[in-house]
């Protein structure tokens, strides 16, 4: 707007596409309440030859004219100020630029930027344009002079960039808002496999770009997309959509292209689809009544909420009646009506899309002028010369209510508040409102599903590339789309959390377990043998009994120390053996209770160390028996050396030191430590001790070597005198020892429950009892119940008889 004393000019950009060439002009009304009496000049609307007439745009023009006249007749808004308008039809590029330069020129000359402001155009603001592409074409011309450009339908997100479009504002919401509504609809009905068709221009491509970005982090996949133009062949498009089994089609296109698309779908027998339209054609009045429209499926749309503008319909009727009256009088027709057989009812029933944005755009400029002219108390300041940048400044600050709706722009020049309606084309041919979406201050979304008449027998249709996996199954992607997948069940010990990652079966932690096809992990049952366990109590009692029995044998042997039986059993060595057996039994108590580092060490250390001493004692005893009866006669020097240097104690001491060193080295490098056994049972943790075989194998091998030597020496004395049978007893004890550990090893390979530790303790006790019962108990029996065999004469007789047998 630029002032011409008391008048201002608004440029209205639109696209009518008349069949004939028309010029539009209007003469503004003067307000008689003031001293401003200048007339407002009316400008020409440029049209295009041989283009189809767009009735909805003609309706918007009449709405703009109605708003201007309403403002000019208002006593409160812009009192004693009249505004005029110049309409430019920029459907064609060949007419757009000449008409734009005509707006900016004075007497055919466009002022250079740095010249004085004495040849400025009287255009104070621009309302339009209609499409994003046309607006992008002409907007830079107005941006350079900061002429406010208020669009009622250009929704491209590019206009929100204020560095590029500093004076561009709009009363329609940007594309990102309507795309957000469409995505919410898709998510509401769980439609994940969709096609997106758009007009191949700045508006359509911007919508497609925003849609792809919006669905990036959702479960929605874009199965097919295509840019459309007036030469598009729709047959391959529909074939491709059908091939990919897409049941939901999103269409962002102007109404003329949407009409061509839907009519082609009807002709090509496209059926059972859900169509979601943008605000460009959601309220189309022609398509819902087209024959065969019900066969294509269900049509939903997103649009500005329908607003009834009071007085508009009466204005259109009176406008048409006035034009008809002029024609009957054969007067020169006013160039604001079209020479076509259109009734007022047809104009009123035209597509009402963008009606309120047009209405509010005109009022926004009027309010900005009102503030720039410091209007108030029924008058405006006539001394103020209003420039476009002044109107722009006030536009950014305006805040007023129009038809119960707040009009205000944000920092990007977009509406600060608003809502969208979700409509459904019912069988009556009407766009029925079935939902809404409020945004900005609070995102509020609602759809009444029951009001929508679905084509699929009343059931909500589905649109999926792959059916959703069953519980406990992960998705294995197929191809480039995340919506296309096969389902694989999660194995034991894994689970699937579809909210976090539906494509990966995650492993449970060591303390958890899960069966096949799980959605969560369960805590494993922690098991160990407590001290209160009946088996543990029994073994501890038996271990205690072992200590008591060894003590009793020690007492018995002490009282009969000088008897042949005690001396032949080993004499003082017997007490060492019995003491080591008692000390070895300490290990049994550490097989029960919750394992710790100390428990794990004492579970093995006492047995390996002291049992080594026991076995080395029996190695010496076996060797001495063989030496006395078999080797002494052949190698008398060996026997004398053995007796002179106490060979038996040297061997025992060396064996003890070697085993102690081996255990010290092994336990220092890697001592036994608590271990949670989770391999054998999914739902259990068996608490045990982890033994490093490399660290402990040397001590076990050393003990095994001693056992083999003991067995060899004892087996060599198997034919000794009948009643002088220490070698036989030792052999039998070793056989029991070997059998015990073979049985335990077999069970250990087959059974891995918590009672494996009980069995281990039992094997230790069997090893101890084998020597106590089968070596010492027969001696005790002779001492207590056969004293006649515990005499020197009896033993000498046995030895003499054996010597005679050998000499023979």
CSV table of C-alpha atoms in Angstrom, one decimal, residues 332-516:
chain,number,residue,atom,x,y,z
A,332,UNK,CA,-21.2,-1.5,-20.9
A,333,UNK,CA,-20.5,-4.4,-18.7
A,334,UNK,CA,-18.5,-3.8,-15.6
A,335,UNK,CA,-15.2,-5.7,-16.0
A,336,UNK,CA,-15.7,-7.4,-12.6
A,337,UNK,CA,-18.2,-10.0,-13.8
A,338,UNK,CA,-17.6,-12.8,-16.3
A,339,UNK,CA,-19.7,-13.2,-19.3
A,340,UNK,CA,-20.7,-16.7,-18.5
A,341,UNK,CA,-23.9,-18.5,-17.4
A,342,UNK,CA,-23.1,-18.7,-13.7
A,343,UNK,CA,-25.7,-18.3,-11.1
A,344,UNK,CA,-25.1,-16.9,-7.7
A,345,UNK,CA,-25.9,-20.3,-6.2
A,346,UNK,CA,-23.1,-21.9,-8.3
A,347,UNK,CA,-20.6,-19.3,-7.1
A,348,UNK,CA,-21.7,-19.7,-3.5
A,349,UNK,CA,-21.5,-23.5,-3.8
A,350,UNK,CA,-17.9,-23.4,-5.3
A,351,UNK,CA,-15.0,-24.8,-3.4
A,352,UNK,CA,-14.8,-22.7,-0.2
A,353,UNK,CA,-11.1,-23.6,0.4
A,354,UNK,CA,-8.9,-20.6,1.6
A,355,UNK,CA,-12.0,-18.4,2.1
A,356,UNK,CA,-11.0,-17.4,5.6
A,357,UNK,CA,-7.3,-16.9,4.7
A,358,UNK,CA,-8.4,-14.5,1.9
A,359,UNK,CA,-10.7,-12.7,4.3
A,360,UNK,CA,-8.2,-12.4,7.1
A,361,UNK,CA,-5.4,-11.4,4.7
A,362,UNK,CA,-7.3,-8.3,3.6
A,363,UNK,CA,-8.2,-7.5,7.2
A,364,UNK,CA,-4.6,-8.0,8.3
A,365,UNK,CA,-3.4,-5.3,5.9
A,366,UNK,CA,-6.2,-3.0,6.9
A,367,UNK,CA,-5.3,-3.4,10.6
A,368,UNK,CA,-1.7,-2.7,9.8
A,369,UNK,CA,-2.7,0.5,7.9
A,370,UNK,CA,-4.9,1.4,10.8
A,371,UNK,CA,-1.9,1.2,13.2
A,372,UNK,CA,0.5,2.8,10.8
A,373,UNK,CA,-1.8,5.9,10.4
A,374,UNK,CA,-2.4,6.1,14.2
A,375,UNK,CA,-6.1,5.8,13.7
A,376,UNK,CA,-8.3,6.3,16.7
A,377,UNK,CA,-11.4,8.2,18.0
A,378,UNK,CA,-12.9,8.1,14.5
A,379,UNK,CA,-10.0,9.7,12.7
A,380,UNK,CA,-6.6,8.9,11.2
A,381,UNK,CA,-3.5,11.0,11.1
A,382,UNK,CA,-3.5,12.6,7.6
A,383,UNK,CA,0.0,14.0,8.1
A,384,UNK,CA,1.6,10.6,8.0
A,385,UNK,CA,3.0,9.3,4.7
A,386,UNK,CA,2.8,5.6,4.8
A,387,UNK,CA,5.5,3.5,3.2
A,388,UNK,CA,5.4,-0.3,2.6
A,389,UNK,CA,8.1,-1.0,5.3
A,390,UNK,CA,5.9,0.9,7.8
A,391,UNK,CA,2.9,-1.5,7.0
A,392,UNK,CA,5.3,-4.4,7.2
A,393,UNK,CA,6.4,-3.4,10.7
A,394,UNK,CA,2.8,-3.1,11.9
A,395,UNK,CA,1.8,-6.4,10.2
A,396,UNK,CA,4.4,-8.3,12.3
A,397,UNK,CA,2.8,-6.8,15.4
A,398,UNK,CA,-0.9,-7.0,14.7
A,399,UNK,CA,-3.1,-9.0,17.0
A,400,UNK,CA,-6.9,-8.9,16.5
A,401,UNK,CA,-9.9,-11.2,16.5
A,402,UNK,CA,-11.8,-11.9,13.3
A,403,UNK,CA,-14.9,-14.2,13.4
A,404,UNK,CA,-13.8,-15.4,16.9
A,405,UNK,CA,-10.4,-16.4,15.7
A,406,UNK,CA,-7.1,-14.7,16.7
A,407,UNK,CA,-5.1,-13.3,13.9
A,408,UNK,CA,-1.4,-13.0,14.6
A,409,UNK,CA,1.9,-13.8,12.9
A,410,UNK,CA,4.9,-15.5,14.4
A,411,UNK,CA,8.6,-14.6,13.7
A,412,UNK,CA,8.4,-16.4,10.4
A,413,UNK,CA,5.4,-14.6,9.2
A,414,UNK,CA,3.2,-17.7,9.6
A,415,UNK,CA,-0.1,-17.8,11.6
A,416,UNK,CA,0.6,-18.2,15.3
A,417,UNK,CA,-2.4,-20.3,16.0
A,418,UNK,CA,-5.1,-22.3,14.2
A,419,UNK,CA,-6.5,-25.7,13.4
A,420,UNK,CA,-7.3,-28.1,10.6
A,421,UNK,CA,-10.4,-30.1,10.0
A,422,UNK,CA,-10.4,-33.8,9.0
A,423,UNK,CA,-13.1,-34.4,6.4
A,424,UNK,CA,-14.7,-37.4,4.9
A,425,UNK,CA,-16.6,-37.6,1.6
A,426,UNK,CA,-19.8,-39.2,2.5
A,427,UNK,CA,-22.3,-40.9,0.2
A,428,UNK,CA,-24.4,-37.8,0.0
A,429,UNK,CA,-21.5,-36.0,-1.8
A,430,UNK,CA,-20.6,-33.7,1.1
A,431,UNK,CA,-17.3,-33.2,2.9
A,432,UNK,CA,-18.3,-34.2,6.4
A,433,UNK,CA,-16.1,-33.1,9.2
A,434,UNK,CA,-15.0,-36.2,11.3
A,435,UNK,CA,-12.0,-34.8,13.2
A,436,UNK,CA,-9.8,-31.9,14.0
A,437,UNK,CA,-6.2,-31.0,14.7
A,438,UNK,CA,-5.3,-28.0,16.9
A,439,UNK,CA,-1.6,-27.0,16.9
A,440,UNK,CA,1.0,-24.5,18.1
A,441,UNK,CA,-0.2,-24.0,21.7
A,442,UNK,CA,-1.2,-27.6,22.2
A,443,UNK,CA,-1.4,-30.4,19.7
A,444,UNK,CA,-4.9,-31.8,20.0
A,445,UNK,CA,-5.9,-34.5,17.6
A,446,UNK,CA,-9.2,-36.4,17.2
A,447,UNK,CA,-11.0,-38.5,14.6
A,448,UNK,CA,-14.4,-40.0,15.0
A,449,UNK,CA,-13.7,-43.4,13.3
A,450,UNK,CA,-17.4,-44.5,13.7
A,451,UNK,CA,-18.6,-41.7,11.4
A,452,UNK,CA,-16.4,-42.8,8.5
A,453,UNK,CA,-18.1,-45.2,6.1
A,454,UNK,CA,-15.3,-47.5,5.0
A,455,UNK,CA,-15.4,-49.4,1.8
A,456,UNK,CA,-14.2,-52.6,3.5
A,457,UNK,CA,-17.5,-53.8,5.0
A,458,UNK,CA,-17.3,-51.1,7.7
A,459,UNK,CA,-13.8,-52.2,8.8
A,460,UNK,CA,-10.9,-49.9,8.9
A,461,UNK,CA,-8.7,-50.9,5.8
A,462,UNK,CA,-5.1,-51.9,6.3
A,463,UNK,CA,-2.1,-50.9,4.3
A,464,UNK,CA,1.0,-52.9,5.3
A,465,UNK,CA,4.0,-54.2,3.3
A,466,UNK,CA,4.3,-57.1,5.8
A,467,UNK,CA,2.0,-58.2,8.5
A,468,UNK,CA,3.2,-57.4,12.0
A,469,UNK,CA,5.3,-60.0,13.7
A,470,UNK,CA,3.9,-62.1,16.5
A,471,UNK,CA,5.0,-61.5,20.1
A,472,UNK,CA,8.6,-62.5,20.6
A,473,UNK,CA,9.6,-62.3,17.0
A,474,UNK,CA,12.0,-59.8,15.5
A,475,UNK,CA,11.8,-58.2,12.1
A,476,UNK,CA,14.3,-59.1,9.5
A,477,UNK,CA,14.3,-56.4,6.8
A,478,UNK,CA,13.7,-57.2,3.2
A,479,UNK,CA,14.7,-54.6,0.6
A,480,UNK,CA,15.2,-50.9,1.3
A,481,UNK,CA,11.9,-50.4,3.3
A,482,UNK,CA,11.8,-50.9,7.0
A,483,UNK,CA,8.1,-51.9,6.6
A,484,UNK,CA,9.0,-54.9,4.5
A,485,UNK,CA,10.4,-57.8,6.6
A,486,UNK,CA,10.1,-61.4,7.6
A,487,UNK,CA,9.7,-62.5,11.1
A,488,UNK,CA,12.1,-64.7,13.1
A,489,UNK,CA,11.5,-65.9,16.6
A,490,UNK,CA,14.0,-64.9,19.3
A,491,UNK,CA,16.1,-67.8,20.6
A,492,UNK,CA,16.6,-68.9,24.2
A,493,UNK,CA,18.4,-66.3,26.3
A,494,UNK,CA,17.3,-63.4,24.1
A,495,UNK,CA,14.3,-61.1,24.0
A,496,UNK,CA,12.7,-58.5,21.7
A,497,UNK,CA,11.6,-55.0,22.8
A,498,UNK,CA,9.6,-53.7,19.9
A,499,UNK,CA,9.4,-50.1,21.3
A,500,UNK,CA,13.2,-49.8,21.4
A,501,UNK,CA,14.4,-51.9,18.5
A,502,UNK,CA,12.0,-54.3,16.7
A,503,UNK,CA,14.9,-55.6,14.4
A,504,UNK,CA,17.2,-57.1,17.0
A,505,UNK,CA,16.9,-59.9,19.6
A,506,UNK,CA,18.9,-58.6,22.5
A,507,UNK,CA,20.8,-61.0,24.7
A,508,UNK,CA,19.8,-61.3,28.4
A,509,UNK,CA,22.4,-60.5,31.0
A,510,UNK,CA,24.2,-63.2,32.9
A,511,UNK,CA,21.7,-62.9,35.8
A,512,UNK,CA,18.7,-63.2,33.5
A,513,UNK,CA,17.1,-65.8,31.3
A,514,UNK,CA,14.3,-66.1,28.7
A,515,UNK,CA,12.6,-68.9,26.8
A,516,UNK,CA,12.2,-68.9,23.1
